[in-house]
């Protein structure tokens, strides 16, 4: 068997190394953060609360049974103020006792039960949407942390490239110092620059480690130090159609107020119910018999509030003012959001224009640095001048990569501001 070519072998080894590195995409980070967010459990709790409240509301049309007892002593009792010969009219006892079982069955409530049910469902949707608003803020936070980590990765790559360049140049000048053709001070300048670059590299790695720790807290999964982050594709077409969860929340809260208004309106409707009462006491229904006896009665009961000093109208007026407050809040939120979109659109335009020049600037800085390196090797240029050109190239590289990442972030953030 023929041995593999060195280039192919290198590519296979590189592919194997990359396969062993864990990969975290933006979509995966968002999904993990959403599942890990403690407030998500509030939705399940709210669903249980609504289910229990609806169960209670359904009991409105189920028979209601009450057990009542009463014992009284009266200062006077009913008596017949006449006396008849040979007729003994018994006198009622002043201590009286009564125990009853009352059964009530609601027949018609003017739509109050149906309105209560609709109100609870509207409240459930509004509470669930509040959680969605908080989860949306979490997505914004994940997006920011993710791209901060990407920027730190680019800083690390640029500093490592510069570090390798300085080490290589130091080794070459070190040979010149040994031969007496190069001053030792020039190598010292490179050593100082090497230490400074290592310091900057350490700061960049610390920044990335901090971003990884925050991401681990948000997602609930520990990110290894060698975790690779994948630059997501830029968002598509930009438009100003708002689809924020806050706007839906305002709409649902308005729906809650409308259901409250309907429920308030049912208070002016008549209520019809049937009732039955069975009891035992002294006296019974026959007030002239002074003895314990069983009794019962049944019938229909109508309740209709004809005048309540316009309490219902006042409450509905309050609800209308609350609806106006929500409309004002929704309009203000839309205005602020569109302002942010305009600012983000300008940022996208500026970054796109900057990237067009970044590559040209980097190519020129690289050419200048290469010439400086050759002149330094030939002893016709100082280390200080060479380092100046090296810094300019490194800075151009960092700016180019930073602008590219920032442009992707700006386009994705535009979609986040607008709403998916």
Short mmCIF file of C-alpha atoms in Angstrom, two decimals:
data_model
loop_
_atom_site.label_atom_id
_atom_site.label_comp_id
_atom_site.label_asym_id
_atom_site.label_seq_id
_atom_site.Cartn_x
_atom_site.Cartn_y
_atom_site.Cartn_z
CA UNK A 1 0.00 0.00 0.00
CA UNK A 2 1.35 3.40 -0.99
CA UNK A 3 1.73 5.95 1.82
CA UNK A 4 -0.64 8.91 1.78
CA UNK A 5 0.71 12.18 0.39
CA UNK A 6 1.84 14.56 3.17
CA UNK A 7 -0.76 17.23 2.27
CA UNK A 8 -3.63 14.72 2.30
CA UNK A 9 -2.39 13.27 5.58
CA UNK A 10 -2.27 16.77 7.09
CA UNK A 11 -5.81 17.49 5.96
CA UNK A 12 -7.06 14.24 7.46
CA UNK A 13 -5.36 14.96 10.77
CA UNK A 14 -6.80 18.48 10.78
CA UNK A 15 -10.28 17.14 10.05
CA UNK A 16 -9.97 14.60 12.87
CA UNK A 17 -8.85 17.31 15.29
CA UNK A 18 -11.77 19.56 14.35
CA UNK A 19 -14.20 16.66 14.71
CA UNK A 20 -13.09 16.22 18.32
CA UNK A 21 -13.72 19.87 19.16
CA UNK A 22 -17.25 20.61 20.41
CA UNK A 23 -19.24 22.99 18.24
CA UNK A 24 -21.87 25.46 19.44
CA UNK A 25 -24.06 27.24 16.90
CA UNK A 26 -26.16 30.31 17.63
CA UNK A 27 -29.44 28.45 17.10
CA UNK A 28 -28.33 25.70 19.45
CA UNK A 29 -27.31 28.26 22.09
CA UNK A 30 -30.70 29.96 21.81
CA UNK A 31 -32.61 26.71 22.17
CA UNK A 32 -30.54 25.55 25.14
CA UNK A 33 -30.90 28.92 26.86
CA UNK A 34 -34.66 28.86 26.37
CA UNK A 35 -34.97 25.36 27.83
CA UNK A 36 -32.72 26.31 30.75
CA UNK A 37 -34.45 29.60 31.61
CA UNK A 38 -36.20 29.22 35.02
CA UNK A 39 -39.08 31.50 34.05
CA UNK A 40 -40.21 28.95 31.48
CA UNK A 41 -41.66 26.92 34.34
CA UNK A 42 -44.04 29.81 34.99
CA UNK A 43 -45.98 28.92 31.84
CA UNK A 44 -46.71 25.43 33.17
CA UNK A 45 -47.73 26.89 36.52
CA UNK A 46 -50.04 29.38 34.81
CA UNK A 47 -51.65 26.58 32.79
CA UNK A 48 -52.35 24.66 36.00
CA UNK A 49 -53.79 27.76 37.65
CA UNK A 50 -56.12 28.35 34.70
CA UNK A 51 -57.20 24.71 34.65
CA UNK A 52 -58.12 24.84 38.35
CA UNK A 53 -59.93 28.17 37.98
CA UNK A 54 -61.94 26.88 35.03
CA UNK A 55 -62.89 23.85 37.10
CA UNK A 56 -64.23 26.16 39.80
CA UNK A 57 -66.13 28.25 37.26
CA UNK A 58 -67.85 25.15 35.87
CA UNK A 59 -69.31 24.49 39.33
CA UNK A 60 -71.50 27.60 38.97
CA UNK A 61 -74.12 25.51 37.16
CA UNK A 62 -73.82 22.53 39.50
CA UNK A 63 -76.22 22.17 42.45
CA UNK A 64 -74.99 23.91 45.58
CA UNK A 65 -75.82 22.23 48.89
CA UNK A 66 -75.67 24.01 52.25
CA UNK A 67 -76.26 22.81 55.77
CA UNK A 68 -77.54 25.52 58.12
CA UNK A 69 -78.41 25.47 61.78
CA UNK A 70 -79.90 28.10 64.05
CA UNK A 71 -80.95 28.35 67.68
CA UNK A 72 -82.61 31.56 68.96
CA UNK A 73 -84.37 32.95 71.99
CA UNK A 74 -87.00 35.57 71.33
CA UNK A 75 -88.31 38.26 73.63
CA UNK A 76 -91.78 37.76 72.16
CA UNK A 77 -93.58 35.20 70.03
CA UNK A 78 -96.63 35.17 67.83
CA UNK A 79 -99.83 34.79 69.79
CA UNK A 80 -103.58 35.07 69.15
CA UNK A 81 -105.03 37.88 71.30
CA UNK A 82 -108.42 36.25 71.81
CA UNK A 83 -109.76 33.65 74.15
CA UNK A 84 -112.43 31.16 73.21
CA UNK A 85 -114.45 29.08 75.64
CA UNK A 86 -113.36 25.48 75.91
CA UNK A 87 -110.51 26.17 73.43
CA UNK A 88 -106.92 26.00 74.58
CA UNK A 89 -104.64 27.86 72.18
CA UNK A 90 -101.03 26.75 72.76
CA UNK A 91 -98.34 29.38 73.24
CA UNK A 92 -95.15 29.14 71.18
CA UNK A 93 -91.88 28.62 72.95
CA UNK A 94 -89.51 31.54 72.99
CA UNK A 95 -86.54 29.27 72.33
CA UNK A 96 -86.67 28.13 68.71
CA UNK A 97 -84.48 25.75 66.73
CA UNK A 98 -83.97 25.16 63.05
CA UNK A 99 -81.70 22.90 60.96
CA UNK A 100 -82.02 22.99 57.18
CA UNK A 101 -80.43 21.53 54.06
CA UNK A 102 -80.61 24.05 51.19
CA UNK A 103 -80.13 23.01 47.58
CA UNK A 104 -79.64 25.73 44.94
CA UNK A 105 -79.47 25.28 41.18
CA UNK A 106 -78.51 28.19 38.96
CA UNK A 107 -80.62 28.31 35.82
CA UNK A 108 -79.65 31.59 34.17
CA UNK A 109 -76.93 34.05 35.18
CA UNK A 110 -76.99 36.53 32.32
CA UNK A 111 -73.82 35.13 30.75
CA UNK A 112 -71.63 35.76 33.83
CA UNK A 113 -70.20 32.22 33.94
CA UNK A 114 -69.31 32.26 30.24
CA UNK A 115 -67.68 35.68 30.67
CA UNK A 116 -65.67 34.45 33.65
CA UNK A 117 -64.43 31.51 31.60
CA UNK A 118 -63.39 33.74 28.69
CA UNK A 119 -61.68 36.12 31.11
CA UNK A 120 -59.58 33.33 32.62
CA UNK A 121 -58.53 32.11 29.17
CA UNK A 122 -57.58 35.66 28.18
CA UNK A 123 -55.56 36.04 31.38
CA UNK A 124 -53.79 32.75 30.66
CA UNK A 125 -52.73 33.92 27.20
CA UNK A 126 -51.53 37.27 28.55
CA UNK A 127 -49.48 35.63 31.31
CA UNK A 128 -47.93 33.17 28.88
CA UNK A 129 -47.04 36.04 26.56
CA UNK A 130 -45.29 37.84 29.43
CA UNK A 131 -42.99 34.84 29.68
CA UNK A 132 -42.42 34.99 25.91
CA UNK A 133 -41.37 38.63 26.27
CA UNK A 134 -38.78 37.66 28.88
CA UNK A 135 -37.59 34.76 26.73
CA UNK A 136 -37.17 37.16 23.82
CA UNK A 137 -34.96 39.37 25.99
CA UNK A 138 -32.98 36.23 26.78
CA UNK A 139 -32.45 35.60 23.05
CA UNK A 140 -31.09 39.12 22.68
CA UNK A 141 -28.67 38.48 25.54
CA UNK A 142 -27.53 35.17 24.03
CA UNK A 143 -26.94 36.88 20.68
CA UNK A 144 -24.79 39.57 22.28
CA UNK A 145 -22.70 37.13 24.36
CA UNK A 146 -22.25 34.76 21.40
CA UNK A 147 -20.88 37.50 19.14
CA UNK A 148 -18.69 38.88 21.91
CA UNK A 149 -17.07 35.46 22.09
CA UNK A 150 -16.64 35.44 18.30
CA UNK A 151 -14.89 38.81 18.45
CA UNK A 152 -12.57 37.58 21.18
CA UNK A 153 -11.71 34.57 19.02
CA UNK A 154 -10.66 36.88 16.20
CA UNK A 155 -8.53 38.94 18.58
CA UNK A 156 -6.87 35.74 19.76
CA UNK A 157 -6.18 34.59 16.20
CA UNK A 158 -4.69 37.96 15.24
CA UNK A 159 -2.48 38.11 18.34
CA UNK A 160 -1.27 34.55 17.81
CA UNK A 161 -0.38 35.40 14.22
CA UNK A 162 1.50 38.48 15.39
CA UNK A 163 3.20 36.45 18.13
CA UNK A 164 4.46 33.92 15.60
CA UNK A 165 5.74 36.74 13.38
CA UNK A 166 7.65 38.40 16.22
CA UNK A 167 9.16 35.08 17.39
CA UNK A 168 10.35 34.31 13.88
CA UNK A 169 11.90 37.76 13.50
CA UNK A 170 13.56 37.50 16.91
CA UNK A 171 15.20 34.19 16.00
CA UNK A 172 16.62 35.68 12.82
CA UNK A 173 18.00 38.75 14.59
CA UNK A 174 19.33 36.56 17.38
CA UNK A 175 21.61 34.88 14.87
CA UNK A 176 22.82 38.31 13.76
CA UNK A 177 23.63 39.27 17.35
CA UNK A 178 25.71 36.11 17.70
CA UNK A 179 27.62 37.05 14.54
CA UNK A 180 28.07 40.65 15.68
CA UNK A 181 26.08 42.11 12.78
CA UNK A 182 23.01 43.13 14.79
CA UNK A 183 22.82 45.14 17.99
CA UNK A 184 21.45 43.31 21.02
CA UNK A 185 19.11 46.23 21.72
CA UNK A 186 17.12 45.40 18.60
CA UNK A 187 16.49 41.87 19.89
CA UNK A 188 15.50 43.40 23.24
CA UNK A 189 12.90 45.53 21.45
CA UNK A 190 11.48 42.40 19.84
CA UNK A 191 11.48 40.63 23.22
CA UNK A 192 9.57 43.54 24.75
CA UNK A 193 7.09 43.41 21.89
CA UNK A 194 6.81 39.66 22.37
CA UNK A 195 5.92 40.11 26.04
CA UNK A 196 3.39 42.82 25.18
CA UNK A 197 1.74 40.62 22.56
CA UNK A 198 1.59 37.72 25.02
CA UNK A 199 -0.09 40.06 27.50
CA UNK A 200 -2.64 41.12 24.89
CA UNK A 201 -3.22 37.46 23.99
CA UNK A 202 -3.82 36.62 27.64
CA UNK A 203 -6.35 39.47 27.93
CA UNK A 204 -8.16 38.23 24.83
CA UNK A 205 -8.30 34.67 26.15
CA UNK A 206 -9.59 35.96 29.49
CA UNK A 207 -12.32 37.89 27.68
CA UNK A 208 -13.30 34.80 25.74
CA UNK A 209 -13.30 32.68 28.89
CA UNK A 210 -15.65 35.17 30.55
CA UNK A 211 -17.99 35.08 27.54
CA UNK A 212 -17.94 31.27 27.65
CA UNK A 213 -18.80 31.27 31.36
CA UNK A 214 -21.76 33.59 30.77
CA UNK A 215 -22.89 31.39 27.89
CA UNK A 216 -22.60 28.34 30.13
CA UNK A 217 -24.80 30.01 32.74
CA UNK A 218 -27.41 30.93 30.13
CA UNK A 219 -27.52 27.53 28.43
CA UNK A 220 -27.06 25.42 31.54
CA UNK A 221 -24.27 23.46 29.85
CA UNK A 222 -20.57 23.83 30.54
CA UNK A 223 -18.65 25.06 27.50
CA UNK A 224 -15.20 23.56 27.10
CA UNK A 225 -12.31 25.90 26.44
CA UNK A 226 -11.83 24.43 22.96
CA UNK A 227 -15.49 24.86 21.98
CA UNK A 228 -15.78 26.28 18.48
CA UNK A 229 -18.35 28.92 17.67
CA UNK A 230 -19.82 28.99 14.20
CA UNK A 231 -20.44 32.35 12.58
CA UNK A 232 -24.14 32.24 11.61
CA UNK A 233 -25.29 33.39 8.18
CA UNK A 234 -26.42 36.98 7.90
CA UNK A 235 -30.16 37.61 7.97
CA UNK A 236 -32.08 38.10 4.76
CA UNK A 237 -34.20 40.98 3.54
CA UNK A 238 -34.70 43.94 5.84
CA UNK A 239 -38.16 45.39 6.35
CA UNK A 240 -39.87 47.41 9.04
CA UNK A 241 -42.80 45.08 9.70
CA UNK A 242 -42.81 44.76 13.48
CA UNK A 243 -43.52 41.37 15.01
CA UNK A 244 -42.33 41.85 18.56
CA UNK A 245 -43.84 39.76 21.38
CA UNK A 246 -44.39 42.97 23.36
CA UNK A 247 -46.91 44.14 20.75
CA UNK A 248 -48.78 40.85 21.02
CA UNK A 249 -48.75 41.24 24.81
CA UNK A 250 -50.35 44.68 24.52
CA UNK A 251 -53.04 43.15 22.29
CA UNK A 252 -53.70 40.30 24.71
CA UNK A 253 -53.86 42.67 27.67
CA UNK A 254 -56.43 44.72 25.75
CA UNK A 255 -58.39 41.49 25.24
CA UNK A 256 -58.32 40.91 29.00
CA UNK A 257 -59.81 44.35 29.60
CA UNK A 258 -62.50 43.71 27.02
CA UNK A 259 -63.46 40.47 28.77
CA UNK A 260 -63.54 42.31 32.10
CA UNK A 261 -65.89 44.83 30.52
CA UNK A 262 -68.19 42.02 29.33
CA UNK A 263 -68.18 40.46 32.78
CA UNK A 264 -69.06 43.82 34.33
CA UNK A 265 -71.96 44.14 31.91
CA UNK A 266 -73.44 40.83 33.11
CA UNK A 267 -74.02 42.30 36.58
CA UNK A 268 -77.00 44.21 35.24
CA UNK A 269 -78.62 41.01 33.95
CA UNK A 270 -81.29 39.07 35.91
CA UNK A 271 -80.39 35.79 37.59
CA UNK A 272 -82.80 32.91 37.89
CA UNK A 273 -82.28 29.90 40.13
CA UNK A 274 -84.26 27.05 41.60
CA UNK A 275 -84.06 26.12 45.24
CA UNK A 276 -85.29 23.46 47.64
CA UNK A 277 -85.09 23.42 51.41
CA UNK A 278 -85.67 20.59 53.81
CA UNK A 279 -85.59 21.23 57.53
CA UNK A 280 -86.33 20.12 61.03
CA UNK A 281 -87.06 22.42 63.90
CA UNK A 282 -89.46 24.03 66.31
CA UNK A 283 -91.71 25.38 65.10
CA UNK A 284 -92.06 23.97 61.60
CA UNK A 285 -93.87 25.70 58.79
CA UNK A 286 -97.04 25.66 60.88
CA UNK A 287 -96.27 28.44 63.32
CA UNK A 288 -99.19 27.47 65.56
CA UNK A 289 -97.76 24.06 66.41
CA UNK A 290 -95.25 24.34 69.20
CA UNK A 291 -93.35 21.11 68.49
CA UNK A 292 -90.44 19.80 66.47
CA UNK A 293 -91.38 18.83 62.96
CA UNK A 294 -89.92 18.12 59.51
CA UNK A 295 -90.74 20.41 56.63
CA UNK A 296 -89.68 21.32 53.11
CA UNK A 297 -90.26 23.98 50.50
CA UNK A 298 -89.15 24.52 46.90
CA UNK A 299 -89.43 27.24 44.28
CA UNK A 300 -87.77 29.67 41.91
CA UNK A 301 -85.82 32.78 42.82
CA UNK A 302 -85.25 35.83 40.61
CA UNK A 303 -82.56 38.41 41.40
CA UNK A 304 -82.27 41.56 39.36
CA UNK A 305 -80.40 44.66 40.45
CA UNK A 306 -82.33 47.54 38.96
CA UNK A 307 -80.17 50.35 40.32
CA UNK A 308 -76.61 50.33 41.66
CA UNK A 309 -75.79 54.03 41.34
CA UNK A 310 -74.15 53.49 37.93
CA UNK A 311 -71.36 51.41 39.44
CA UNK A 312 -71.17 49.24 36.31
CA UNK A 313 -70.90 52.25 34.02
CA UNK A 314 -68.14 53.76 36.14
CA UNK A 315 -66.18 50.51 36.14
CA UNK A 316 -66.50 50.20 32.37
CA UNK A 317 -65.32 53.81 31.99
CA UNK A 318 -62.24 52.91 34.04
CA UNK A 319 -61.63 49.91 31.75
CA UNK A 320 -61.86 52.15 28.67
CA UNK A 321 -59.20 54.45 30.16
CA UNK A 322 -56.98 51.43 30.83
CA UNK A 323 -57.39 50.37 27.20
CA UNK A 324 -56.31 53.85 26.14
CA UNK A 325 -53.22 53.52 28.33
CA UNK A 326 -52.32 50.24 26.62
CA UNK A 327 -52.77 51.81 23.17
CA UNK A 328 -50.46 54.66 24.19
CA UNK A 329 -47.85 52.20 25.48
CA UNK A 330 -48.09 50.15 22.28
CA UNK A 331 -47.69 53.24 20.08
CA UNK A 332 -44.70 54.42 22.14
CA UNK A 333 -43.07 50.99 21.92
CA UNK A 334 -43.59 50.87 18.15
CA UNK A 335 -42.07 54.33 17.75
CA UNK A 336 -39.01 53.46 19.84
CA UNK A 337 -38.57 50.18 17.99
CA UNK A 338 -38.73 51.82 14.57
CA UNK A 339 -36.17 54.37 15.76
CA UNK A 340 -33.85 51.52 16.76
CA UNK A 341 -34.39 49.89 13.37
CA UNK A 342 -33.39 53.09 11.60
CA UNK A 343 -30.23 53.36 13.68
CA UNK A 344 -29.42 49.70 13.08
CA UNK A 345 -29.98 50.11 9.35
CA UNK A 346 -27.47 52.98 9.31
CA UNK A 347 -25.00 50.80 11.22
CA UNK A 348 -25.38 48.05 8.61
CA UNK A 349 -24.74 50.51 5.79
CA UNK A 350 -21.61 51.88 7.50
CA UNK A 351 -20.18 48.43 8.20
CA UNK A 352 -20.83 47.24 4.65
CA UNK A 353 -19.00 50.28 3.31
CA UNK A 354 -16.10 49.77 5.72
CA UNK A 355 -15.65 46.13 4.72
CA UNK A 356 -15.23 47.13 1.08
CA UNK A 357 -12.09 49.07 2.06
CA UNK A 358 -10.84 46.71 4.78
CA UNK A 359 -9.45 44.10 2.38
CA UNK A 360 -7.61 46.70 0.32
CA UNK A 361 -6.18 48.31 3.45
CA UNK A 362 -5.06 44.93 4.78
CA UNK A 363 -3.35 43.99 1.52
CA UNK A 364 -1.46 47.30 1.48
CA UNK A 365 -0.47 46.99 5.14
CA UNK A 366 0.75 43.45 4.50
CA UNK A 367 2.90 44.59 1.55
CA UNK A 368 4.42 47.39 3.62
CA UNK A 369 5.15 45.01 6.48
CA UNK A 370 6.76 42.47 4.18
CA UNK A 371 9.04 45.15 2.77
CA UNK A 372 9.89 46.30 6.28
CA UNK A 373 10.68 42.72 7.31
CA UNK A 374 13.01 42.29 4.34
CA UNK A 375 14.71 45.59 5.10
CA UNK A 376 15.07 44.60 8.75
CA UNK A 377 16.69 41.32 7.72
CA UNK A 378 19.10 43.28 5.50
CA UNK A 379 19.92 45.70 8.31
CA UNK A 380 18.59 48.82 6.59
CA UNK A 381 15.56 49.32 8.85
CA UNK A 382 15.19 49.65 12.60
CA UNK A 383 13.14 47.28 14.72
CA UNK A 384 10.96 50.21 15.80
CA UNK A 385 9.93 50.97 12.22
CA UNK A 386 9.30 47.32 11.51
CA UNK A 387 7.10 46.96 14.62
CA UNK A 388 5.12 50.01 13.59
CA UNK A 389 4.29 48.40 10.27
CA UNK A 390 3.57 45.06 11.97
CA UNK A 391 1.14 46.76 14.36
CA UNK A 392 -0.57 48.49 11.45
CA UNK A 393 -1.03 45.15 9.66
CA UNK A 394 -2.32 43.42 12.79
CA UNK A 395 -4.74 46.26 13.48
CA UNK A 396 -5.98 46.18 9.87
CA UNK A 397 -6.55 42.42 10.19
CA UNK A 398 -8.44 42.84 13.46
CA UNK A 399 -10.57 45.64 12.04
CA UNK A 400 -11.42 43.61 8.94
CA UNK A 401 -12.49 40.54 10.88
CA UNK A 402 -14.27 42.67 13.48
CA UNK A 403 -16.24 44.53 10.84
CA UNK A 404 -17.25 41.25 9.19
CA UNK A 405 -18.54 39.84 12.47
CA UNK A 406 -20.19 43.10 13.42
CA UNK A 407 -22.00 43.22 10.09
CA UNK A 408 -23.47 39.75 10.64
CA UNK A 409 -24.40 40.75 14.19
CA UNK A 410 -25.98 44.01 12.99
CA UNK A 411 -28.14 42.20 10.44
CA UNK A 412 -29.22 39.56 12.94
CA UNK A 413 -29.85 42.22 15.57
CA UNK A 414 -32.00 44.08 13.06
CA UNK A 415 -34.23 41.01 12.84
CA UNK A 416 -34.27 40.74 16.62
CA UNK A 417 -35.29 44.39 17.01
CA UNK A 418 -37.97 43.98 14.35
CA UNK A 419 -39.21 40.62 15.67
CA UNK A 420 -39.18 37.27 13.92
#
